XYZ file of C-alpha atoms in Angstrom:
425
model
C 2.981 -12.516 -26.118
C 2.681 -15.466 -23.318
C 5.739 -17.827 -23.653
C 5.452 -21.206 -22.328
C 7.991 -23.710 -22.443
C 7.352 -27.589 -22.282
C 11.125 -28.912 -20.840
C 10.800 -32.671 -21.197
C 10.339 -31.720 -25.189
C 12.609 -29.279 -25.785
C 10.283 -26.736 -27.405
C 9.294 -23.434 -26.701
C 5.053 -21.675 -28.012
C 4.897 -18.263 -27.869
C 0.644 -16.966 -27.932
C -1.303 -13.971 -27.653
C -4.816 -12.967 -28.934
C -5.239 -9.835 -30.289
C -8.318 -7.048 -29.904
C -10.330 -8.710 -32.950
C -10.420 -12.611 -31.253
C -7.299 -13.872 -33.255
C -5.010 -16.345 -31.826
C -1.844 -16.111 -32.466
C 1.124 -18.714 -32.407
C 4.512 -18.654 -32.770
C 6.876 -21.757 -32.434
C 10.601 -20.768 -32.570
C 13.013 -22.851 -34.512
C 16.069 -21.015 -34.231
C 19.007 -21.430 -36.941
C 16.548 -23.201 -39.446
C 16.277 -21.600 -43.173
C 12.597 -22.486 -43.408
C 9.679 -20.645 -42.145
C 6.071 -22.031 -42.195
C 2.697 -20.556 -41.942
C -0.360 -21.900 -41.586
C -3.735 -19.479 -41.112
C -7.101 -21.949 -40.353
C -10.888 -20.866 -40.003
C -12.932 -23.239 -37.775
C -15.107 -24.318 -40.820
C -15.123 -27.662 -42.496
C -17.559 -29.620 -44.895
C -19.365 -30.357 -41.611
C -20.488 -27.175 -41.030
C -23.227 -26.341 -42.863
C -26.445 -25.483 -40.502
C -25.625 -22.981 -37.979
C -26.879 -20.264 -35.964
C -25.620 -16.593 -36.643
C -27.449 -13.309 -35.554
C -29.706 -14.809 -34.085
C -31.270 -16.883 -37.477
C -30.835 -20.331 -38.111
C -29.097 -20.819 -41.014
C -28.853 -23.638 -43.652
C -26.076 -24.059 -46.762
C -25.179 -26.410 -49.783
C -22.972 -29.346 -49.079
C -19.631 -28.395 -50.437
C -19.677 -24.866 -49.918
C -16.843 -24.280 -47.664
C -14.604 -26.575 -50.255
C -15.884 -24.219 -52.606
C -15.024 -21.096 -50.809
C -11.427 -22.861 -49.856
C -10.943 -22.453 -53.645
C -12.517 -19.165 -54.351
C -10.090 -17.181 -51.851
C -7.280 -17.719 -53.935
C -8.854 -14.965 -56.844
C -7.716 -11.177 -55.742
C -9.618 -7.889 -56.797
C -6.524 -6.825 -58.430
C -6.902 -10.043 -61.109
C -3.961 -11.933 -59.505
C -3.879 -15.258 -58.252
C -2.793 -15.324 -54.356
C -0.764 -19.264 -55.032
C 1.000 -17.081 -57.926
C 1.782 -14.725 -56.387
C 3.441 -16.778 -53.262
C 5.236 -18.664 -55.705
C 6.863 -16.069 -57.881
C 8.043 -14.784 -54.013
C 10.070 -17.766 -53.149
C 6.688 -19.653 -51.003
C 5.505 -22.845 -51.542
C 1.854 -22.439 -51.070
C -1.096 -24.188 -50.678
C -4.628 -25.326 -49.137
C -7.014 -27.661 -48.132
C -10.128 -28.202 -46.355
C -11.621 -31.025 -44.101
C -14.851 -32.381 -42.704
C -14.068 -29.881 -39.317
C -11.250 -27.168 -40.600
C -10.403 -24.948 -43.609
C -6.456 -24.192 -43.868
C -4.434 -22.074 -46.013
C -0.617 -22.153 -45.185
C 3.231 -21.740 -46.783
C 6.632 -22.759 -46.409
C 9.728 -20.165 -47.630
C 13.509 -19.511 -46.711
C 12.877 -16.042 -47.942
C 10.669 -13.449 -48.225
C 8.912 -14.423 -44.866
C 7.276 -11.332 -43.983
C 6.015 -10.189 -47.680
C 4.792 -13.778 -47.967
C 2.740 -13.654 -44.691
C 1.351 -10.299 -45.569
C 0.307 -12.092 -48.889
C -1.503 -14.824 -46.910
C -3.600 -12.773 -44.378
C -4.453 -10.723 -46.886
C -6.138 -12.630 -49.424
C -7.918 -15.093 -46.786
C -9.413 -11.895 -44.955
C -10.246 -10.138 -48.022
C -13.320 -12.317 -50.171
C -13.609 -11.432 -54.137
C -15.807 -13.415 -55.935
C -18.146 -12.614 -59.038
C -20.772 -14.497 -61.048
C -18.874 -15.487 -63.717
C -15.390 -16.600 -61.483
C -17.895 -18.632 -59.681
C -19.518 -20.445 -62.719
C -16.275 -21.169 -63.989
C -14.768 -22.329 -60.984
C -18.331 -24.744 -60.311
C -17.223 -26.240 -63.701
C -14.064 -27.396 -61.891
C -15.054 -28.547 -59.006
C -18.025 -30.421 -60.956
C -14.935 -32.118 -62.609
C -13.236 -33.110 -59.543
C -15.948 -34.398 -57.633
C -16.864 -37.012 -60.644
C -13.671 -37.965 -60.448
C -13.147 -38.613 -56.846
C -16.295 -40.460 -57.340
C -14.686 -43.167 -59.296
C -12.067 -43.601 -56.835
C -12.056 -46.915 -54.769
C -10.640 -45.414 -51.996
C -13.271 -42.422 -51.877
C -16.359 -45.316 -52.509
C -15.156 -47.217 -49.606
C -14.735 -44.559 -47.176
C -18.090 -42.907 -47.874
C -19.989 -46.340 -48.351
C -19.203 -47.072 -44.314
C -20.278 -43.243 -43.825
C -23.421 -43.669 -44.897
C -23.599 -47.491 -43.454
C -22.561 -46.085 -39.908
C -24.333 -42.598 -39.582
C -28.332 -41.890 -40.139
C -28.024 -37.646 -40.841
C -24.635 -36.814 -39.250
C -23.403 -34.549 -42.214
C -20.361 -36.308 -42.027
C -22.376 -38.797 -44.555
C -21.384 -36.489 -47.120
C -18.472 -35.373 -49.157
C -16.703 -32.883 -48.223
C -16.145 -31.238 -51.731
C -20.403 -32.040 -51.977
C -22.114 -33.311 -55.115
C -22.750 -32.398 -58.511
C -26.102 -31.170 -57.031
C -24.977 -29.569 -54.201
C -22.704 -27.165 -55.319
C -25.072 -25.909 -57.845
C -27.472 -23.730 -55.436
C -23.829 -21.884 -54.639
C -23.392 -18.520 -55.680
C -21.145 -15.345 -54.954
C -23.671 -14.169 -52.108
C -23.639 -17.301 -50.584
C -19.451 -17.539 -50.498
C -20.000 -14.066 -49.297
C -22.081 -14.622 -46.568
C -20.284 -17.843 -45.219
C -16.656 -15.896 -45.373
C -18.279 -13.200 -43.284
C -19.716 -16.201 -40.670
C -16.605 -18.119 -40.461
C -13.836 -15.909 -41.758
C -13.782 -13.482 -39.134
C -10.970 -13.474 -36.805
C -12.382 -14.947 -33.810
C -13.278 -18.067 -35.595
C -9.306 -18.465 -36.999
C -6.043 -19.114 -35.546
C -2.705 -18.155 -37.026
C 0.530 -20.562 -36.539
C 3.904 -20.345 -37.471
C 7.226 -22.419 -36.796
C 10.797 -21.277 -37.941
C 13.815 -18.667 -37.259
C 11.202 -15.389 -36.408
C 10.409 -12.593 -33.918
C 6.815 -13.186 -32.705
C 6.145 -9.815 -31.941
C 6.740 -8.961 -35.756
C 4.426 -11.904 -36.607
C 1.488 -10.225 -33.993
C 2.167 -6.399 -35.552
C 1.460 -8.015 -38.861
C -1.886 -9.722 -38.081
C -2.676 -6.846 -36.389
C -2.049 -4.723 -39.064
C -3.582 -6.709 -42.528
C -6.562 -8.103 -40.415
C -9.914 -6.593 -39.624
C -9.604 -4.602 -36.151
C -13.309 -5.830 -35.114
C -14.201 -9.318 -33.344
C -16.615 -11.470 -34.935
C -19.709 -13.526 -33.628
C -18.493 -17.330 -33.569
C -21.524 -19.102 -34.780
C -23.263 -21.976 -33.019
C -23.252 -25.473 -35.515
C -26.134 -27.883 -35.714
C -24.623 -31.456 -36.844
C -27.928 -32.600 -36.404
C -29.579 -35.015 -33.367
C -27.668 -37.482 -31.371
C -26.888 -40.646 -33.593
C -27.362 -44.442 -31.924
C -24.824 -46.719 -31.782
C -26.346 -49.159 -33.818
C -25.422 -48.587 -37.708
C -27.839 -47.495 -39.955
C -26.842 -50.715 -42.485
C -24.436 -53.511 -41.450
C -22.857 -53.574 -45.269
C -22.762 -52.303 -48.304
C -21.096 -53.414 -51.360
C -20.172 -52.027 -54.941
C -18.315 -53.349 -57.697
C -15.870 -50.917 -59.166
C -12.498 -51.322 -61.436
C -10.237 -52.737 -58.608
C -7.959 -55.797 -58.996
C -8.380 -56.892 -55.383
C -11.328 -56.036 -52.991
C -11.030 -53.677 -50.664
C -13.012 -53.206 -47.596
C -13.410 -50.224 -44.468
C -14.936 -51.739 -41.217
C -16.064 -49.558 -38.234
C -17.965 -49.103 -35.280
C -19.245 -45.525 -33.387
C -17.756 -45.433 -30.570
C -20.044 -43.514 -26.885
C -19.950 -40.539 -26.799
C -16.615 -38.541 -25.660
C -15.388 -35.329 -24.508
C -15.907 -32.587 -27.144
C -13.391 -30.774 -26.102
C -10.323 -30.183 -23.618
C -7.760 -32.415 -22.673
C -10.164 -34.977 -21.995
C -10.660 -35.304 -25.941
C -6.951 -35.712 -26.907
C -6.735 -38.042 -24.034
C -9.349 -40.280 -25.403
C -7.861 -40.123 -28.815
C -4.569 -41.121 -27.916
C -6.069 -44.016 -25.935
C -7.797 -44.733 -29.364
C -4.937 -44.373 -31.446
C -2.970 -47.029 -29.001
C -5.911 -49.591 -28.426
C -6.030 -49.980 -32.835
C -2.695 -50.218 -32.681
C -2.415 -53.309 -30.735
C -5.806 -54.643 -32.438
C -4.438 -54.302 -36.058
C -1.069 -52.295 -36.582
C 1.274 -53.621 -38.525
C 3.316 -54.916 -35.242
C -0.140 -56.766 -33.644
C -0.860 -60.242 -33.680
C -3.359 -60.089 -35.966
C -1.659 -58.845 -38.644
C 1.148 -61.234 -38.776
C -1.445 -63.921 -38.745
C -3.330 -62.340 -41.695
C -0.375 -60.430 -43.643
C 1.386 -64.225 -42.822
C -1.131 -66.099 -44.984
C -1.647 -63.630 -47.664
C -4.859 -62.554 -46.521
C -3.963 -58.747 -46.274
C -0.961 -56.849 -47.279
C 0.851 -53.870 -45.778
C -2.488 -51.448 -46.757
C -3.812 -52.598 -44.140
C -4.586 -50.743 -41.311
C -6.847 -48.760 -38.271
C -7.518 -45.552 -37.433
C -10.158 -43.392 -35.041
C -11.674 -40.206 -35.919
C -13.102 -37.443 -33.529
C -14.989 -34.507 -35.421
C -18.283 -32.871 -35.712
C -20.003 -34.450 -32.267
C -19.188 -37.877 -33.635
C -16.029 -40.228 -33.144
C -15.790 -43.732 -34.763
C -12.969 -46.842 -35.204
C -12.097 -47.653 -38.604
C -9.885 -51.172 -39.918
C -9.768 -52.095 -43.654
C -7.477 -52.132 -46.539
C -7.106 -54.304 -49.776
C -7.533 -58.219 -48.797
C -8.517 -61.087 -50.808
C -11.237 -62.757 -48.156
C -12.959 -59.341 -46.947
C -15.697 -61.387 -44.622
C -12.778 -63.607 -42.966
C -10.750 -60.178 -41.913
C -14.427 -59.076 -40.574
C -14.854 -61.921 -38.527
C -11.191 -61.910 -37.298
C -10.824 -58.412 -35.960
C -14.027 -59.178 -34.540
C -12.808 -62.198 -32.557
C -9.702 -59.888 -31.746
C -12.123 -57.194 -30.375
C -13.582 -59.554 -28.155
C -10.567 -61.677 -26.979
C -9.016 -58.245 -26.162
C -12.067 -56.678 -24.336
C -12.049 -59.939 -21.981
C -8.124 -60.141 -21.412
C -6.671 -56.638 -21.986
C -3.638 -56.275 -24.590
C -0.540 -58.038 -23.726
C 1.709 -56.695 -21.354
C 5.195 -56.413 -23.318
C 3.184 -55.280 -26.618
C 1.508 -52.369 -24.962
C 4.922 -51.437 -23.564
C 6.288 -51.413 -27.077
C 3.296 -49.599 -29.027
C 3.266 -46.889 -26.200
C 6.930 -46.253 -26.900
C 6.913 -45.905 -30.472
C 3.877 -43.915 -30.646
C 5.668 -41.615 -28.046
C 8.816 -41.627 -30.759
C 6.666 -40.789 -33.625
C 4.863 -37.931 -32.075
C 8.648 -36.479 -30.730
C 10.031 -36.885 -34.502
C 6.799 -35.054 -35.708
C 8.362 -32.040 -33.853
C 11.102 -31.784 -36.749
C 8.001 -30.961 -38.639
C 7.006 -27.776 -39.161
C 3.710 -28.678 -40.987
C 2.910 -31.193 -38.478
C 3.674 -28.953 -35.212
C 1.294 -25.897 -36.962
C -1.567 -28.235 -37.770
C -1.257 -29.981 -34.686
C -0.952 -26.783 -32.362
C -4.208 -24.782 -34.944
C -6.206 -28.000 -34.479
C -5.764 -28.051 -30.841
C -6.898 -25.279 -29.832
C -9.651 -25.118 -31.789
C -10.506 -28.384 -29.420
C -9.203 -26.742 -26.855
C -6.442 -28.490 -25.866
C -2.934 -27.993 -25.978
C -1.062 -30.210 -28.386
C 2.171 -30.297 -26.810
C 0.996 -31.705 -23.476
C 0.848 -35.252 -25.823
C 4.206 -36.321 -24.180
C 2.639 -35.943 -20.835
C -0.677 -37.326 -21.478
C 0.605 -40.405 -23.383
C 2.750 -41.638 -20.661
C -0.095 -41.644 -18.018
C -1.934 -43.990 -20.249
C -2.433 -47.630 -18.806
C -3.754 -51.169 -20.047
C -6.488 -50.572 -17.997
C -6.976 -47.518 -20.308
C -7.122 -49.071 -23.611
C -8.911 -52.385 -22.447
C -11.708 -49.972 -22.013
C -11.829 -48.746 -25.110
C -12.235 -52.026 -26.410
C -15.264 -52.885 -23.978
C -16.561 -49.252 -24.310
C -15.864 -48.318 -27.793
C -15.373 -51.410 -30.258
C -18.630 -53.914 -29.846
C -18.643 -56.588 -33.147
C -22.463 -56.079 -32.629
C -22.624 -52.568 -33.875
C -20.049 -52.954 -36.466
C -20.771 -51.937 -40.204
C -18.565 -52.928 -43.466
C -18.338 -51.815 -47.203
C -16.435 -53.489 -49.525
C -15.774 -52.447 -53.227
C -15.442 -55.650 -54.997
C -13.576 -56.095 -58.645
C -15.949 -56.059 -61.888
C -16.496 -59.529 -63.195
């Protein structure tokens, strides 16, 4: 394996690929007790038209939420999160609009638990009757999530913001959705996206890296796969499909998501992370808890510590996000507006950039103590194709010129949209 070490951090990535298209990762941690895995497809709720041998392809909205909980079921009639469990692991899953993720954490039993994990994510069971049952579940879970504020909000500015981007839609799908899935069609998307040179294997802790290659090597199939081409659909506008949309749900205060598409960015490379860091900085200074703004608001009793902005890369799309609970939704509107504008015309403030460059620098160094965070990070990376420890050296070079250009370039009031779930009368 290729070892490269990144001084100015202290930290130390070990990587090879084997014959079948794996990457591999390993991230020593020497002297800690804890080991973590985590083993990720490049498949989210995003990814449901593609191209594979040659066909066109399309699939139910939900499915690879569905799968994510179908891989769990072994021929043998065990359950894989049992199984790590009764071994000493603390297992578990999830899957997002761009990535599918099964991973562990153990301080013994390492190697039996990683055999445990490739295993039953390379090896599909599923039958008609284990799917029924398990489409009863999810149908439960997804009416559920549906009466969550939080969920109502999010998804209202989706579908405000995007015309056909399938990042409109849930990632777990609809009652209607998941309904047209069945055993062939979980078979046929863990043989698309399941194959090893559409997944990447990380783990952090006290552990030999050439024992953590022999293993993949070993458990996994020995053949490369054909990493299929997606189809998120044609280029969206910048204007928003609606300006607002409102519901009234069982909330005590409203609560409101703003946000604006921002041009279009690098897919991938270091150019992407690049632009999201200058993101992550230029929301920062427009509405973190340490701008301006927010004193003003969180001063007056307009908004309260829920509030706050984020940007989001993923699936050919990227897009600014502000909102939280607040009692005077259309005021906070019009004043990160203002913001957006005073800030696009004057640049942030000198001494606050300073300050908001140096914590977010501290954060990201403390995230290092975290082994989820420095697998996820690393996994997600390079399926971007960056490397996530060059953040250090990327987030230093950024200037005020930088992030006053995301405001100008990025954030225009005119193309904002807003939903707001509103209490019941």
């Amino acid at each position: 394996m290729n070892l490269r070490e990144y001084k100015n951090i202290g930290e130390q990535v070990y990587s090879g690929k084997l014959p079948n298209g794996l990457s591999v990762f390993v991230v020593p941690k020497r002297g800690f007790n804890k080991r973590y895995a985590f083993f990720a497809t490049d498949y989210g709720g995003a990814d449901r038209r593609f191209r594979f041998a040659g066909n066109w392809l399309d699939t139910p909205a939900g499915i690879a939420h569905f799968l994510e909980h179908k891989m769990f079921d072994m021929e043998d009639g065990d359950n894989a999160l049992m199984t790590l469990s009764a071994n000493g692991a603390s297992p578990n899953a999830y899957t997002s609009t761009d990535i599918t993720a099964y991973y562990f954490e153990c301080t013994e039993n390492f190697k039996e638990n990683l055999d445990t994990l490739l295993t039953f994510v390379s090896t599909p069971y599923f039958t008609s009757e284990s799917v029924e049952k398990e489409r009863g579940i999810i149908d439960q879970e997804i009416r559920m999530v549906e009466d969550d504020p939080d969920y109502a909000v999010y998804y209202g500015l989706m579908k405000s913001l995007f015309r056909h981007s399938p990042i409109r839609d849930s990632v777990a799908g609809t009652v209607e959705s998941i309904s047209e899935i069945t055993a062939d069609t979980l078979y046929n998307c863990h043989k698309v996206f399941y194959n090893p040179s559409n997944m990447a294997l990380c783990v952090a802790g006290d552990i030999d890296p050439s024992e953590v290659l022999e293993t993949a090597q070993r458990i996994l199939p020995a053949e490369p796969g054909e990493v299929p081409e997606r189809d998120y659909g044609p280029p969206e506008s910048l204007e928003p499909l609606k300006k607002s949309v409102s519901q009234a749900m069982e909330v005590s205060l409203p609560i409101f998501l703003a946000g604006c598409k921002a041009r279009q960015i690098p897919a991938r490379g270091r150019e992407n992370l690049r632009y999201e860091l200058v993101s992550a900085l230029a929301l920062e200074i427009l509405a973190g808890h340490s701008s301006p703004l927010y004193f003003r608001l969180y001063g007056d009793g307009t908004v309260n510590s829920d509030f706050s902005a984020s940007f989001e890369s993923v699936a050919g799309e990227a897009y600014s996000m502000f909102g939280g609970e607040c009692r005077d939704p259309a005021r906070v509107f019009d004043e990160v507006n203002r913001e957006i504008v005073r800030l696009s015309e004057n640049g942030p403030d000198t001494e606050l950039f300073g300050r908001i460059k140096k914590a977010a620098l501290g954060r990201h160094i403390r995230s290092l103590n975290s082994f989820d965070a420095i697998c996820a990070n690393c996994v997600s990376g390079y399926f971007r194709g960056y490397d996530a420890f060059d953040v250090p050296e990327l987030l230093s070079a950024i200037t005020e010129a930088d992030v006053a250009a995301f405001y100008r370039e990025s954030l225009s009031p005119d193309n904002m949209a807003i939903s707001i779930v509103t209490p019941k009368e």
